[in-house]
């Protein structure tokens, strides 16, 4: 597990991740190779190829692989979000070395819930319900409780200052 990889929804806005990083969807980067990376989530692994499709000599998977750039050998199924949290709040773990520093948050596409909860793009959550964040997966899982309508108290670093916000998950139930 060495190296870094730039990933993004488009080539114009990638983020750099190191091997072992946790992605916002809960997947970990297990391995970084010259032409692909290995992602793992809930015990399942997938290869993400840099050129958009596996080399001709590799076995064709039963379902389309995750891809970046290039052309797909066959069209993937339409992508739908099964994670209600990311429809409203996009999360990105922030590390200093190997230590989790915060979870940075941004509004989800077409959602008013983010602003209704008092969050601003780029807020860095450092604690949830008074507990400092030490594990990104656990922090993101706790934030997912907002999707069930729960309320959470978060400490955020914002513009050089620290604030405590009460996030009401019922805002996610409101139609944007």
PDB file of C-alpha atoms in Angstrom:
ATOM      1  CA  UNK A   1       0.000   0.000   0.000  1.00  0.00           C
ATOM      2  CA  UNK A   2       2.050   2.899  -1.294  1.00  0.00           C
ATOM      3  CA  UNK A   3       1.525   5.923  -3.498  1.00  0.00           C
ATOM      4  CA  UNK A   4      -1.263   8.334  -4.232  1.00  0.00           C
ATOM      5  CA  UNK A   5      -4.063   8.514  -6.768  1.00  0.00           C
ATOM      6  CA  UNK A   6      -6.182  11.423  -8.036  1.00  0.00           C
ATOM      7  CA  UNK A   7      -9.905  10.548  -8.142  1.00  0.00           C
ATOM      8  CA  UNK A   8     -12.887  12.683  -9.001  1.00  0.00           C
ATOM      9  CA  UNK A   9     -16.299  12.754 -10.606  1.00  0.00           C
ATOM     10  CA  UNK A  10     -14.659  14.579 -13.506  1.00  0.00           C
ATOM     11  CA  UNK A  11     -11.089  15.044 -14.690  1.00  0.00           C
ATOM     12  CA  UNK A  12     -11.339  18.736 -13.784  1.00  0.00           C
ATOM     13  CA  UNK A  13     -11.923  18.247 -10.066  1.00  0.00           C
ATOM     14  CA  UNK A  14      -9.936  15.294  -8.711  1.00  0.00           C
ATOM     15  CA  UNK A  15      -8.875  14.868  -5.090  1.00  0.00           C
ATOM     16  CA  UNK A  16      -5.613  13.149  -4.154  1.00  0.00           C
ATOM     17  CA  UNK A  17      -5.857  10.073  -1.942  1.00  0.00           C
ATOM     18  CA  UNK A  18      -3.166   7.856  -0.427  1.00  0.00           C
ATOM     19  CA  UNK A  19      -3.280   4.089  -0.224  1.00  0.00           C
ATOM     20  CA  UNK A  20      -5.405   3.151   2.784  1.00  0.00           C
ATOM     21  CA  UNK A  21      -7.622   6.243   2.469  1.00  0.00           C
ATOM     22  CA  UNK A  22     -11.333   6.047   3.171  1.00  0.00           C
ATOM     23  CA  UNK A  23     -13.550   7.465   0.417  1.00  0.00           C
ATOM     24  CA  UNK A  24     -16.826   9.248   1.096  1.00  0.00           C
ATOM     25  CA  UNK A  25     -18.839   6.205  -0.033  1.00  0.00           C
ATOM     26  CA  UNK A  26     -17.191   4.065   2.664  1.00  0.00           C
ATOM     27  CA  UNK A  27     -14.742   2.273   0.358  1.00  0.00           C
ATOM     28  CA  UNK A  28     -11.056   2.012   1.281  1.00  0.00           C
ATOM     29  CA  UNK A  29      -8.240   2.241  -1.244  1.00  0.00           C
ATOM     30  CA  UNK A  30      -6.530  -1.097  -0.690  1.00  0.00           C
ATOM     31  CA  UNK A  31      -3.916  -0.996  -3.431  1.00  0.00           C
ATOM     32  CA  UNK A  32      -2.559   1.500  -5.980  1.00  0.00           C
ATOM     33  CA  UNK A  33      -1.037   0.128  -9.186  1.00  0.00           C
ATOM     34  CA  UNK A  34       0.143   1.812 -12.387  1.00  0.00           C
ATOM     35  CA  UNK A  35      -3.094   1.155 -14.311  1.00  0.00           C
ATOM     36  CA  UNK A  36      -5.698   0.468 -11.613  1.00  0.00           C
ATOM     37  CA  UNK A  37      -6.511   0.753  -7.930  1.00  0.00           C
ATOM     38  CA  UNK A  38      -8.277  -1.769  -5.722  1.00  0.00           C
ATOM     39  CA  UNK A  39     -11.214  -0.527  -3.660  1.00  0.00           C
ATOM     40  CA  UNK A  40     -12.816  -2.477  -0.812  1.00  0.00           C
ATOM     41  CA  UNK A  41     -16.153  -1.884   0.880  1.00  0.00           C
ATOM     42  CA  UNK A  42     -18.087  -4.242   3.152  1.00  0.00           C
ATOM     43  CA  UNK A  43     -15.705  -7.098   2.329  1.00  0.00           C
ATOM     44  CA  UNK A  44     -16.132  -6.748  -1.456  1.00  0.00           C
ATOM     45  CA  UNK A  45     -13.352  -5.567  -3.737  1.00  0.00           C
ATOM     46  CA  UNK A  46     -13.443  -3.863  -7.139  1.00  0.00           C
ATOM     47  CA  UNK A  47     -10.773  -2.591  -9.488  1.00  0.00           C
ATOM     48  CA  UNK A  48     -10.941   0.968 -10.755  1.00  0.00           C
ATOM     49  CA  UNK A  49      -9.018   1.160 -14.037  1.00  0.00           C
ATOM     50  CA  UNK A  50      -7.280   4.360 -15.130  1.00  0.00           C
ATOM     51  CA  UNK A  51      -8.091   3.883 -18.798  1.00  0.00           C
ATOM     52  CA  UNK A  52     -11.731   2.977 -18.296  1.00  0.00           C
ATOM     53  CA  UNK A  53     -11.612  -0.732 -19.035  1.00  0.00           C
ATOM     54  CA  UNK A  54      -9.567  -3.768 -18.033  1.00  0.00           C
ATOM     55  CA  UNK A  55      -6.733  -4.971 -20.290  1.00  0.00           C
ATOM     56  CA  UNK A  56      -7.813  -7.378 -23.071  1.00  0.00           C
ATOM     57  CA  UNK A  57      -6.205 -10.390 -21.354  1.00  0.00           C
ATOM     58  CA  UNK A  58      -8.111  -9.990 -18.069  1.00  0.00           C
ATOM     59  CA  UNK A  59     -11.390 -11.839 -17.418  1.00  0.00           C
ATOM     60  CA  UNK A  60     -14.504  -9.748 -18.057  1.00  0.00           C
ATOM     61  CA  UNK A  61     -16.379  -9.214 -14.775  1.00  0.00           C
ATOM     62  CA  UNK A  62     -19.991 -10.259 -14.315  1.00  0.00           C
ATOM     63  CA  UNK A  63     -20.961  -6.648 -13.618  1.00  0.00           C
ATOM     64  CA  UNK A  64     -19.393  -3.457 -14.965  1.00  0.00           C
ATOM     65  CA  UNK A  65     -16.289  -2.269 -13.134  1.00  0.00           C
ATOM     66  CA  UNK A  66     -15.909   1.184 -11.692  1.00  0.00           C
ATOM     67  CA  UNK A  67     -14.114   3.235 -14.316  1.00  0.00           C
ATOM     68  CA  UNK A  68     -12.477   6.615 -14.820  1.00  0.00           C
ATOM     69  CA  UNK A  69     -11.999   8.134 -18.291  1.00  0.00           C
ATOM     70  CA  UNK A  70     -11.697   6.184 -21.535  1.00  0.00           C
ATOM     71  CA  UNK A  71     -14.469   4.105 -23.040  1.00  0.00           C
ATOM     72  CA  UNK A  72     -16.352   1.264 -21.400  1.00  0.00           C
ATOM     73  CA  UNK A  73     -16.401  -2.139 -23.058  1.00  0.00           C
ATOM     74  CA  UNK A  74     -20.121  -2.217 -22.276  1.00  0.00           C
ATOM     75  CA  UNK A  75     -22.373   0.444 -20.821  1.00  0.00           C
ATOM     76  CA  UNK A  76     -22.809   0.319 -17.047  1.00  0.00           C
ATOM     77  CA  UNK A  77     -26.151   0.301 -15.328  1.00  0.00           C
ATOM     78  CA  UNK A  78     -27.421   3.776 -14.410  1.00  0.00           C
ATOM     79  CA  UNK A  79     -25.813   5.068 -11.238  1.00  0.00           C
ATOM     80  CA  UNK A  80     -28.209   5.752  -8.398  1.00  0.00           C
ATOM     81  CA  UNK A  81     -27.398   6.851  -4.897  1.00  0.00           C
ATOM     82  CA  UNK A  82     -28.369   4.402  -2.197  1.00  0.00           C
ATOM     83  CA  UNK A  83     -26.795   6.610   0.437  1.00  0.00           C
ATOM     84  CA  UNK A  84     -29.265   9.254   1.521  1.00  0.00           C
ATOM     85  CA  UNK A  85     -26.566  11.108   3.452  1.00  0.00           C
ATOM     86  CA  UNK A  86     -24.554  11.895   0.314  1.00  0.00           C
ATOM     87  CA  UNK A  87     -27.652  13.184  -1.449  1.00  0.00           C
ATOM     88  CA  UNK A  88     -27.669  15.973   1.148  1.00  0.00           C
ATOM     89  CA  UNK A  89     -24.139  16.127   2.580  1.00  0.00           C
ATOM     90  CA  UNK A  90     -20.971  15.119   0.744  1.00  0.00           C
ATOM     91  CA  UNK A  91     -18.238  14.100   3.179  1.00  0.00           C
ATOM     92  CA  UNK A  92     -14.479  13.954   2.775  1.00  0.00           C
ATOM     93  CA  UNK A  93     -12.148  12.725   5.531  1.00  0.00           C
ATOM     94  CA  UNK A  94      -9.186  15.054   6.170  1.00  0.00           C
ATOM     95  CA  UNK A  95      -5.975  13.518   7.478  1.00  0.00           C
ATOM     96  CA  UNK A  96      -2.776  14.945   8.907  1.00  0.00           C
ATOM     97  CA  UNK A  97      -0.331  12.118   8.331  1.00  0.00           C
ATOM     98  CA  UNK A  98      -2.102   8.958   9.507  1.00  0.00           C
ATOM     99  CA  UNK A  99      -4.374  10.810  11.959  1.00  0.00           C
ATOM    100  CA  UNK A 100      -7.936  11.829  11.109  1.00  0.00           C
ATOM    101  CA  UNK A 101      -8.163  15.587  11.562  1.00  0.00           C
ATOM    102  CA  UNK A 102     -11.786  16.187  10.514  1.00  0.00           C
ATOM    103  CA  UNK A 103     -14.565  15.302   8.117  1.00  0.00           C
ATOM    104  CA  UNK A 104     -14.999  18.135   5.635  1.00  0.00           C
ATOM    105  CA  UNK A 105     -18.568  18.615   4.383  1.00  0.00           C
ATOM    106  CA  UNK A 106     -20.131  20.084   1.259  1.00  0.00           C
ATOM    107  CA  UNK A 107     -23.764  20.301   0.059  1.00  0.00           C
ATOM    108  CA  UNK A 108     -25.202  17.430  -1.961  1.00  0.00           C
ATOM    109  CA  UNK A 109     -26.623  18.176  -5.392  1.00  0.00           C
ATOM    110  CA  UNK A 110     -30.035  19.810  -5.276  1.00  0.00           C
ATOM    111  CA  UNK A 111     -30.430  19.655  -1.505  1.00  0.00           C
ATOM    112  CA  UNK A 112     -31.504  22.471   0.794  1.00  0.00           C
ATOM    113  CA  UNK A 113     -30.970  20.316   3.906  1.00  0.00           C
ATOM    114  CA  UNK A 114     -27.283  21.239   4.121  1.00  0.00           C
ATOM    115  CA  UNK A 115     -28.031  24.955   4.538  1.00  0.00           C
ATOM    116  CA  UNK A 116     -31.138  24.293   6.655  1.00  0.00           C
ATOM    117  CA  UNK A 117     -28.918  22.540   9.200  1.00  0.00           C
ATOM    118  CA  UNK A 118     -26.622  25.572   9.373  1.00  0.00           C
ATOM    119  CA  UNK A 119     -23.683  24.004   7.562  1.00  0.00           C
ATOM    120  CA  UNK A 120     -21.436  25.924   5.185  1.00  0.00           C
ATOM    121  CA  UNK A 121     -19.380  24.387   2.352  1.00  0.00           C
ATOM    122  CA  UNK A 122     -15.947  23.427   3.657  1.00  0.00           C
ATOM    123  CA  UNK A 123     -16.974  23.146   7.321  1.00  0.00           C
ATOM    124  CA  UNK A 124     -14.700  20.642   9.048  1.00  0.00           C
ATOM    125  CA  UNK A 125     -16.454  18.465  11.616  1.00  0.00           C
ATOM    126  CA  UNK A 126     -14.010  17.618  14.411  1.00  0.00           C
ATOM    127  CA  UNK A 127     -16.408  16.095  16.980  1.00  0.00           C
ATOM    128  CA  UNK A 128     -19.876  14.534  17.050  1.00  0.00           C
ATOM    129  CA  UNK A 129     -21.988  14.592  20.211  1.00  0.00           C
ATOM    130  CA  UNK A 130     -18.934  15.729  22.171  1.00  0.00           C
ATOM    131  CA  UNK A 131     -16.688  12.878  20.983  1.00  0.00           C
ATOM    132  CA  UNK A 132     -13.585  13.832  18.984  1.00  0.00           C
ATOM    133  CA  UNK A 133     -13.349  12.036  15.651  1.00  0.00           C
ATOM    134  CA  UNK A 134     -10.675   9.348  15.513  1.00  0.00           C
ATOM    135  CA  UNK A 135     -12.054   6.975  12.863  1.00  0.00           C
ATOM    136  CA  UNK A 136     -13.472   8.256   9.555  1.00  0.00           C
ATOM    137  CA  UNK A 137     -15.713   5.247   8.914  1.00  0.00           C
ATOM    138  CA  UNK A 138     -17.258   5.517  12.374  1.00  0.00           C
ATOM    139  CA  UNK A 139     -17.717   9.287  11.983  1.00  0.00           C
ATOM    140  CA  UNK A 140     -19.420   8.916   8.605  1.00  0.00           C
ATOM    141  CA  UNK A 141     -21.606   6.111   9.965  1.00  0.00           C
ATOM    142  CA  UNK A 142     -22.662   8.418  12.818  1.00  0.00           C
ATOM    143  CA  UNK A 143     -23.471  11.211  10.361  1.00  0.00           C
ATOM    144  CA  UNK A 144     -25.670   8.734   8.436  1.00  0.00           C
ATOM    145  CA  UNK A 145     -27.991   8.732  11.465  1.00  0.00           C
ATOM    146  CA  UNK A 146     -29.108  12.155  10.226  1.00  0.00           C
ATOM    147  CA  UNK A 147     -30.747  10.324   7.304  1.00  0.00           C
ATOM    148  CA  UNK A 148     -33.031   8.570   9.795  1.00  0.00           C
ATOM    149  CA  UNK A 149     -34.136  11.946  11.156  1.00  0.00           C
ATOM    150  CA  UNK A 150     -31.909  11.915  14.241  1.00  0.00           C
ATOM    151  CA  UNK A 151     -30.346  15.079  15.630  1.00  0.00           C
ATOM    152  CA  UNK A 152     -26.608  15.356  16.238  1.00  0.00           C
ATOM    153  CA  UNK A 153     -24.449  18.000  17.847  1.00  0.00           C
ATOM    154  CA  UNK A 154     -21.260  18.648  15.880  1.00  0.00           C
ATOM    155  CA  UNK A 155     -18.201  20.772  16.497  1.00  0.00           C
ATOM    156  CA  UNK A 156     -16.982  22.432  13.300  1.00  0.00           C
ATOM    157  CA  UNK A 157     -13.899  24.402  12.386  1.00  0.00           C
ATOM    158  CA  UNK A 158     -15.095  27.266  10.203  1.00  0.00           C
ATOM    159  CA  UNK A 159     -13.000  30.158   8.898  1.00  0.00           C
ATOM    160  CA  UNK A 160     -10.403  29.740  11.637  1.00  0.00           C
ATOM    161  CA  UNK A 161     -12.953  29.511  14.463  1.00  0.00           C
ATOM    162  CA  UNK A 162     -14.735  26.675  16.217  1.00  0.00           C
ATOM    163  CA  UNK A 163     -18.525  26.415  16.485  1.00  0.00           C
ATOM    164  CA  UNK A 164     -20.989  23.895  17.874  1.00  0.00           C
ATOM    165  CA  UNK A 165     -24.018  23.215  15.675  1.00  0.00           C
ATOM    166  CA  UNK A 166     -27.170  21.204  16.328  1.00  0.00           C
ATOM    167  CA  UNK A 167     -27.923  19.284  13.124  1.00  0.00           C
ATOM    168  CA  UNK A 168     -31.557  18.236  12.806  1.00  0.00           C
ATOM    169  CA  UNK A 169     -31.838  15.208  10.541  1.00  0.00           C
ATOM    170  CA  UNK A 170     -35.499  16.029   9.896  1.00  0.00           C
ATOM    171  CA  UNK A 171     -34.192  18.633   7.426  1.00  0.00           C
ATOM    172  CA  UNK A 172     -33.283  15.681   5.176  1.00  0.00           C
ATOM    173  CA  UNK A 173     -36.913  14.608   5.176  1.00  0.00           C
ATOM    174  CA  UNK A 174     -37.991  17.973   3.752  1.00  0.00           C
ATOM    175  CA  UNK A 175     -38.182  17.916  -0.034  1.00  0.00           C
ATOM    176  CA  UNK A 176     -35.672  20.302  -1.545  1.00  0.00           C
TER     177      UNK A 176
END
